[in-house]
Amino acid sequence: MSHQGAGAVLAELAPEPPRVGIVLGSGLGAVADAVEDAVVIPYDELPGFPLPSVAGHAGQVALGRIGGVPVAVLQGRAHVYEGGDLEAVRTPVRALCAAGVETLVLTNAAGSLVPDVGPGRLMLISDHINLSGVNVLAGPNDDALGPRFPSLRDAYDPALRAELHAAARDLDLPLADGVYLAVSGPTFETPAEIRAFRTLGADAVGMSTVHETIVARHCGLRVAAVSAITNLAEGMSEEPLSHDQTLRDAERASGDLTRLLLRFLEKGV
Ligand code: HPA
């Protein structure tokens, strides 16, 4: 399977085995600049990795250290709206697993359903609601990787969440907490959908992350996830939603995200 091939390439080219994987969402590439002595591998050298089709996703892995911890930082991910190639969602996470990663930190750009948590803010994901219409583990199960029916209780590791909140406090950085609801995209939501999602208990909405969380929990990785809020969700503000606006506001949040992850890793994972 391609994740084994890609995992072997990562393990061979990494200056030392990565312990933490970090997946960067749209417009959040600046985090990769924090990798010291980076070895950069383009996705086309990693079997089964998705070739980037969306602006704001570089399509490369940076291997090195952040805050003294060996990391693999993935700049670019596959999305369901790109055509439903779920293998391209599974392979990078499983390759990290195969390369020896223990903890996965997922990041994304998301819309906020909480009026007080606006563009530029960070939200730590406490749980998710998967309304994307797919489950990335549908299909035959490889029992060598993980169980047929994995539990998603505490999918977002409570200890990692506490450590991220502690890192945010050290930096005086406001870090909200919330439930992330995943849609498939590529359309943004209607105002009626956002009203419905609020009654369901969602605090943020986006088009990624839950799939990687599911694959990661299946193979036993600990998961933490942070949303960079790029907009108030549809119907909550006057500003029209667009991908350009997502990228602009993600870049606003990426400085804070970099500082947060650096502090979190420095404190020891
Ligand atoms: N909806 C879905 N995905 C998003 C949004 C949004 O409002 N903002 C950034 N990604």
GROMACS .gro file of C-alpha atoms and ligand atoms in nm:
model
  279
    1MET     CA    1   0.000   0.000   0.000
    2SER     CA    2   0.121   0.347  -0.085
    3HIS     CA    3   0.128   0.471   0.275
    4GLN     CA    4   0.405   0.221   0.350
    5GLY     CA    5   0.607   0.345   0.053
    6ALA     CA    6   0.555   0.709   0.149
    7GLY     CA    7   0.627   0.632   0.515
    8ALA     CA    8   0.955   0.468   0.414
    9VAL     CA    9   1.057   0.774   0.208
   10LEU     CA   10   0.977   1.002   0.504
   11ALA     CA   11   1.171   0.780   0.746
   12GLU     CA   12   1.469   0.764   0.510
   13LEU     CA   13   1.491   1.136   0.430
   14ALA     CA   14   1.407   1.272   0.776
   15PRO     CA   15   1.716   1.391   0.965
   16GLU     CA   16   1.566   1.206   1.264
   17PRO     CA   17   1.236   1.018   1.309
   18PRO     CA   18   0.948   1.270   1.334
   19ARG     CA   19   0.745   1.246   1.658
   20VAL     CA   20   0.480   1.504   1.580
   21GLY     CA   21   0.298   1.550   1.249
   22ILE     CA   22   0.143   1.886   1.169
   23VAL     CA   23  -0.101   1.938   0.881
   24LEU     CA   24  -0.135   2.299   0.768
   25GLY     CA   25  -0.464   2.432   0.636
   26SER     CA   26  -0.533   2.695   0.370
   27GLY     CA   27  -0.316   3.005   0.409
   28LEU     CA   28  -0.138   2.864   0.717
   29GLY     CA   29   0.191   2.775   0.545
   30ALA     CA   30   0.388   3.022   0.761
   31VAL     CA   31   0.408   2.759   1.036
   32ALA     CA   32   0.648   2.565   0.809
   33ASP     CA   33   0.896   2.856   0.829
   34ALA     CA   34   0.941   2.771   1.198
   35VAL     CA   35   1.096   2.431   1.110
   36GLU     CA   36   1.469   2.440   1.189
   37ASP     CA   37   1.717   2.277   0.948
   38ALA     CA   38   1.427   2.175   0.727
   39VAL     CA   39   1.451   1.897   0.470
   40VAL     CA   40   1.170   1.964   0.222
   41ILE     CA   41   1.011   1.684   0.020
   42PRO     CA   42   0.760   1.766  -0.255
   43TYR     CA   43   0.444   1.552  -0.247
   44ASP     CA   44   0.521   1.412  -0.593
   45GLU     CA   45   0.811   1.218  -0.435
   46LEU     CA   46   0.575   1.059  -0.182
   47PRO     CA   47   0.363   0.777  -0.331
   48GLY     CA   48  -0.009   0.840  -0.287
   49PHE     CA   49   0.024   1.193  -0.151
   50PRO     CA   50  -0.225   1.438  -0.307
   51LEU     CA   51  -0.094   1.683  -0.563
   52PRO     CA   52  -0.219   2.026  -0.460
   53SER     CA   53  -0.506   2.172  -0.661
   54VAL     CA   54  -0.614   2.452  -0.426
   55ALA     CA   55  -0.444   2.792  -0.389
   56GLY     CA   56  -0.283   2.825  -0.047
   57HIS     CA   57  -0.162   2.463  -0.029
   58ALA     CA   58   0.206   2.419  -0.122
   59GLY     CA   59   0.216   2.038  -0.160
   60GLN     CA   60   0.531   1.959   0.034
   61VAL     CA   61   0.650   1.815   0.366
   62ALA     CA   62   0.906   1.996   0.584
   63LEU     CA   63   1.102   1.765   0.815
   64GLY     CA   64   1.312   1.910   1.098
   65ARG     CA   65   1.258   2.045   1.449
   66ILE     CA   66   1.021   2.296   1.604
   67GLY     CA   67   1.083   2.387   1.968
   68GLY     CA   68   1.331   2.098   1.990
   69VAL     CA   69   1.077   1.835   1.880
   70PRO     CA   70   1.128   1.638   1.554
   71VAL     CA   71   0.831   1.719   1.330
   72ALA     CA   72   0.689   1.649   0.986
   73VAL     CA   73   0.493   1.952   0.866
   74LEU     CA   74   0.254   1.876   0.579
   75GLN     CA   75   0.171   2.177   0.365
   76GLY     CA   76  -0.133   2.067   0.170
   77ARG     CA   77  -0.412   1.811   0.205
   78ALA     CA   78  -0.675   1.645  -0.009
   79HIS     CA   79  -1.037   1.755   0.037
   80VAL     CA   80  -1.357   1.565  -0.035
   81TYR     CA   81  -1.467   1.841  -0.275
   82GLU     CA   82  -1.167   1.772  -0.498
   83GLY     CA   83  -1.337   1.458  -0.622
   84GLY     CA   84  -1.374   1.215  -0.339
   85ASP     CA   85  -1.035   1.042  -0.358
   86LEU     CA   86  -1.040   0.921   0.001
   87GLU     CA   87  -0.713   0.729  -0.043
   88ALA     CA   88  -0.544   1.069  -0.089
   89VAL     CA   89  -0.684   1.171   0.251
   90ARG     CA   90  -0.582   0.845   0.421
   91THR     CA   91  -0.231   0.801   0.278
   92PRO     CA   92  -0.052   1.103   0.432
   93VAL     CA   93  -0.186   1.028   0.783
   94ARG     CA   94  -0.097   0.659   0.755
   95ALA     CA   95   0.246   0.746   0.616
   96LEU     CA   96   0.310   0.959   0.926
   97CYS     CA   97   0.199   0.665   1.139
   98ALA     CA   98   0.436   0.434   0.949
   99ALA     CA   99   0.722   0.686   0.990
  100GLY     CA  100   0.684   0.670   1.370
  101VAL     CA  101   0.478   0.982   1.443
  102GLU     CA  102   0.284   0.958   1.773
  103THR     CA  103   0.090   1.286   1.777
  104LEU     CA  104  -0.090   1.466   1.497
  105VAL     CA  105  -0.175   1.837   1.510
  106LEU     CA  106  -0.430   1.934   1.248
  107THR     CA  107  -0.498   2.293   1.147
  108ASN     CA  108  -0.756   2.446   0.919
  109ALA     CA  109  -0.926   2.765   0.811
  110ALA     CA  110  -1.285   2.774   0.932
  111GLY     CA  111  -1.592   2.993   0.963
  112SER     CA  112  -1.710   3.077   1.314
  113LEU     CA  113  -2.066   3.035   1.440
  114VAL     CA  114  -1.979   3.223   1.760
  115PRO     CA  115  -2.027   3.598   1.713
  116ASP     CA  116  -1.755   3.684   1.968
  117VAL     CA  117  -1.493   3.466   1.797
  118GLY     CA  118  -1.429   3.648   1.471
  119PRO     CA  119  -1.172   3.657   1.188
  120GLY     CA  120  -0.810   3.618   1.299
  121ARG     CA  121  -0.895   3.423   1.617
  122LEU     CA  122  -0.790   3.065   1.694
  123MET     CA  123  -1.033   2.794   1.812
  124LEU     CA  124  -0.918   2.464   1.963
  125ILE     CA  125  -1.141   2.181   1.843
  126SER     CA  126  -1.300   1.993   2.134
  127ASP     CA  127  -1.512   1.755   1.925
  128HIS     CA  128  -1.658   1.728   1.576
  129ILE     CA  129  -1.979   1.669   1.383
  130ASN     CA  130  -1.919   1.500   1.048
  131LEU     CA  131  -2.183   1.619   0.800
  132SER     CA  132  -1.953   1.583   0.501
  133GLY     CA  133  -2.152   1.286   0.375
  134VAL     CA  134  -1.856   1.048   0.381
  135ASN     CA  135  -1.668   0.842   0.632
  136VAL     CA  136  -1.307   0.806   0.524
  137LEU     CA  137  -1.287   0.453   0.669
  138ALA     CA  138  -1.574   0.317   0.457
  139GLY     CA  139  -1.457   0.014   0.259
  140PRO     CA  140  -1.252  -0.289   0.359
  141ASN     CA  141  -1.074  -0.256   0.693
  142ASP     CA  142  -0.704  -0.334   0.725
  143ASP     CA  143  -0.696  -0.496   1.069
  144ALA     CA  144  -0.318  -0.447   1.082
  145LEU     CA  145  -0.379  -0.070   1.089
  146GLY     CA  146  -0.669  -0.049   1.330
  147PRO     CA  147  -1.011  -0.181   1.431
  148ARG     CA  148  -1.320  -0.204   1.209
  149PHE     CA  149  -1.524   0.010   1.451
  150PRO     CA  150  -1.295   0.268   1.612
  151SER     CA  151  -1.419   0.478   1.904
  152LEU     CA  152  -1.427   0.856   1.860
  153ARG     CA  153  -1.472   0.936   2.228
  154ASP     CA  154  -1.207   1.191   2.323
  155ALA     CA  155  -1.093   1.193   1.960
  156TYR     CA  156  -0.933   1.533   2.034
  157ASP     CA  157  -0.697   1.426   2.311
  158PRO     CA  158  -0.795   1.592   2.643
  159ALA     CA  159  -0.433   1.609   2.767
  160LEU     CA  160  -0.311   1.771   2.445
  161ARG     CA  161  -0.599   2.019   2.461
  162ALA     CA  162  -0.501   2.113   2.816
  163GLU     CA  163  -0.139   2.160   2.702
  164LEU     CA  164  -0.245   2.382   2.412
  165HIS     CA  165  -0.457   2.594   2.647
  166ALA     CA  166  -0.160   2.621   2.885
  167ALA     CA  167   0.065   2.731   2.596
  168ALA     CA  168  -0.194   2.992   2.492
  169ARG     CA  169  -0.212   3.125   2.849
  170ASP     CA  170   0.169   3.156   2.861
  171LEU     CA  171   0.148   3.373   2.550
  172ASP     CA  172  -0.160   3.571   2.659
  173LEU     CA  173  -0.319   3.448   2.340
  174PRO     CA  174  -0.698   3.411   2.341
  175LEU     CA  175  -0.780   3.051   2.243
  176ALA     CA  176  -1.149   2.962   2.207
  177ASP     CA  177  -1.277   2.608   2.240
  178GLY     CA  178  -1.543   2.461   2.016
  179VAL     CA  179  -1.711   2.190   1.813
  180TYR     CA  180  -1.608   2.178   1.445
  181LEU     CA  181  -1.871   2.076   1.193
  182ALA     CA  182  -1.744   1.939   0.861
  183VAL     CA  183  -1.925   1.985   0.531
  184SER     CA  184  -1.798   1.852   0.199
  185GLY     CA  185  -1.786   2.187   0.018
  186PRO     CA  186  -1.699   2.326  -0.229
  187THR     CA  187  -1.990   2.568  -0.180
  188PHE     CA  188  -1.995   2.777   0.132
  189GLU     CA  189  -2.307   2.715   0.339
  190THR     CA  190  -2.645   2.881   0.310
  191PRO     CA  191  -2.761   3.105   0.596
  192ALA     CA  192  -3.032   2.845   0.675
  193GLU     CA  193  -2.769   2.571   0.703
  194ILE     CA  194  -2.568   2.784   0.944
  195ARG     CA  195  -2.877   2.843   1.161
  196ALA     CA  196  -2.938   2.467   1.158
  197PHE     CA  197  -2.574   2.391   1.244
  198ARG     CA  198  -2.593   2.629   1.540
  199THR     CA  199  -2.888   2.438   1.684
  200LEU     CA  200  -2.688   2.116   1.634
  201GLY     CA  201  -2.415   2.251   1.859
  202ALA     CA  202  -2.151   2.361   1.607
  203ASP     CA  203  -1.909   2.645   1.686
  204ALA     CA  204  -1.707   2.634   1.362
  205VAL     CA  205  -1.764   2.505   1.010
  206GLY     CA  206  -1.513   2.389   0.752
  207MET     CA  207  -1.434   2.141   0.477
  208SER     CA  208  -1.149   1.931   0.621
  209THR     CA  209  -0.987   1.788   0.935
  210VAL     CA  210  -1.250   1.539   1.056
  211HIS     CA  211  -1.136   1.283   0.797
  212GLU     CA  212  -0.773   1.306   0.908
  213THR     CA  213  -0.881   1.284   1.272
  214ILE     CA  214  -1.070   0.963   1.196
  215VAL     CA  215  -0.778   0.804   1.006
  216ALA     CA  216  -0.537   0.909   1.280
  217ARG     CA  217  -0.750   0.770   1.563
  218HIS     CA  218  -0.791   0.446   1.366
  219CYS     CA  219  -0.414   0.394   1.358
  220GLY     CA  220  -0.371   0.507   1.719
  221LEU     CA  221  -0.230   0.859   1.685
  222ARG     CA  222  -0.312   1.120   1.948
  223VAL     CA  223  -0.487   1.415   1.782
  224ALA     CA  224  -0.517   1.787   1.850
  225ALA     CA  225  -0.673   2.034   1.606
  226VAL     CA  226  -0.683   2.412   1.581
  227SER     CA  227  -0.905   2.623   1.356
  228ALA     CA  228  -0.791   2.961   1.233
  229ILE     CA  229  -1.115   3.153   1.210
  230THR     CA  230  -1.124   3.339   0.879
  231ASN     CA  231  -1.483   3.466   0.882
  232LEU     CA  232  -1.812   3.465   1.064
  233ALA     CA  233  -2.023   3.194   0.901
  234GLU     CA  234  -2.267   3.279   0.621
  235GLY     CA  235  -2.552   3.505   0.729
  236MET     CA  236  -2.367   3.635   1.036
  237SER     CA  237  -2.188   3.933   0.877
  238GLU     CA  238  -2.204   4.160   0.575
  239GLU     CA  239  -1.874   4.038   0.430
  240PRO     CA  240  -1.914   3.810   0.124
  241LEU     CA  241  -1.736   3.474   0.164
  242SER     CA  242  -1.465   3.378  -0.086
  243HIS     CA  243  -1.149   3.170  -0.095
  244ASP     CA  244  -0.940   3.490  -0.136
  245GLN     CA  245  -1.088   3.621   0.186
  246THR     CA  246  -1.018   3.285   0.357
  247LEU     CA  247  -0.651   3.304   0.255
  248ARG     CA  248  -0.617   3.666   0.366
  249ASP     CA  249  -0.761   3.607   0.711
  250ALA     CA  250  -0.579   3.276   0.756
  251GLU     CA  251  -0.254   3.464   0.700
  252ARG     CA  252  -0.362   3.707   0.973
  253ALA     CA  253  -0.403   3.414   1.215
  254SER     CA  254  -0.096   3.218   1.104
  255GLY     CA  255   0.147   3.427   1.315
  256ASP     CA  256  -0.048   3.344   1.632
  257LEU     CA  257  -0.081   2.981   1.526
  258THR     CA  258   0.295   2.954   1.476
  259ARG     CA  259   0.363   3.106   1.820
  260LEU     CA  260   0.109   2.873   1.980
  261LEU     CA  261   0.254   2.557   1.824
  262LEU     CA  262   0.611   2.662   1.901
  263ARG     CA  263   0.526   2.718   2.269
  264PHE     CA  264   0.325   2.393   2.286
  265LEU     CA  265   0.615   2.191   2.142
  266GLU     CA  266   0.879   2.369   2.353
  267LYS     CA  267   0.694   2.273   2.669
  268GLY     CA  268   0.727   1.907   2.566
  269VAL     CA  269   0.472   1.676   2.407
  270HPA     N1  270  -1.741   2.755   0.565
  270HPA     C1  271  -1.674   2.643   0.525
  270HPA     N2  272  -1.542   2.638   0.517
  270HPA     C2  273  -1.472   2.747   0.549
  270HPA     C3  274  -1.535   2.866   0.590
  270HPA     C4  275  -1.676   2.869   0.598
  270HPA     O1  276  -1.739   2.971   0.634
  270HPA     N3  277  -1.436   2.957   0.614
  270HPA     C5  278  -1.318   2.893   0.589
  270HPA     N4  279  -1.339   2.767   0.548
   0.00000   0.00000   0.00000
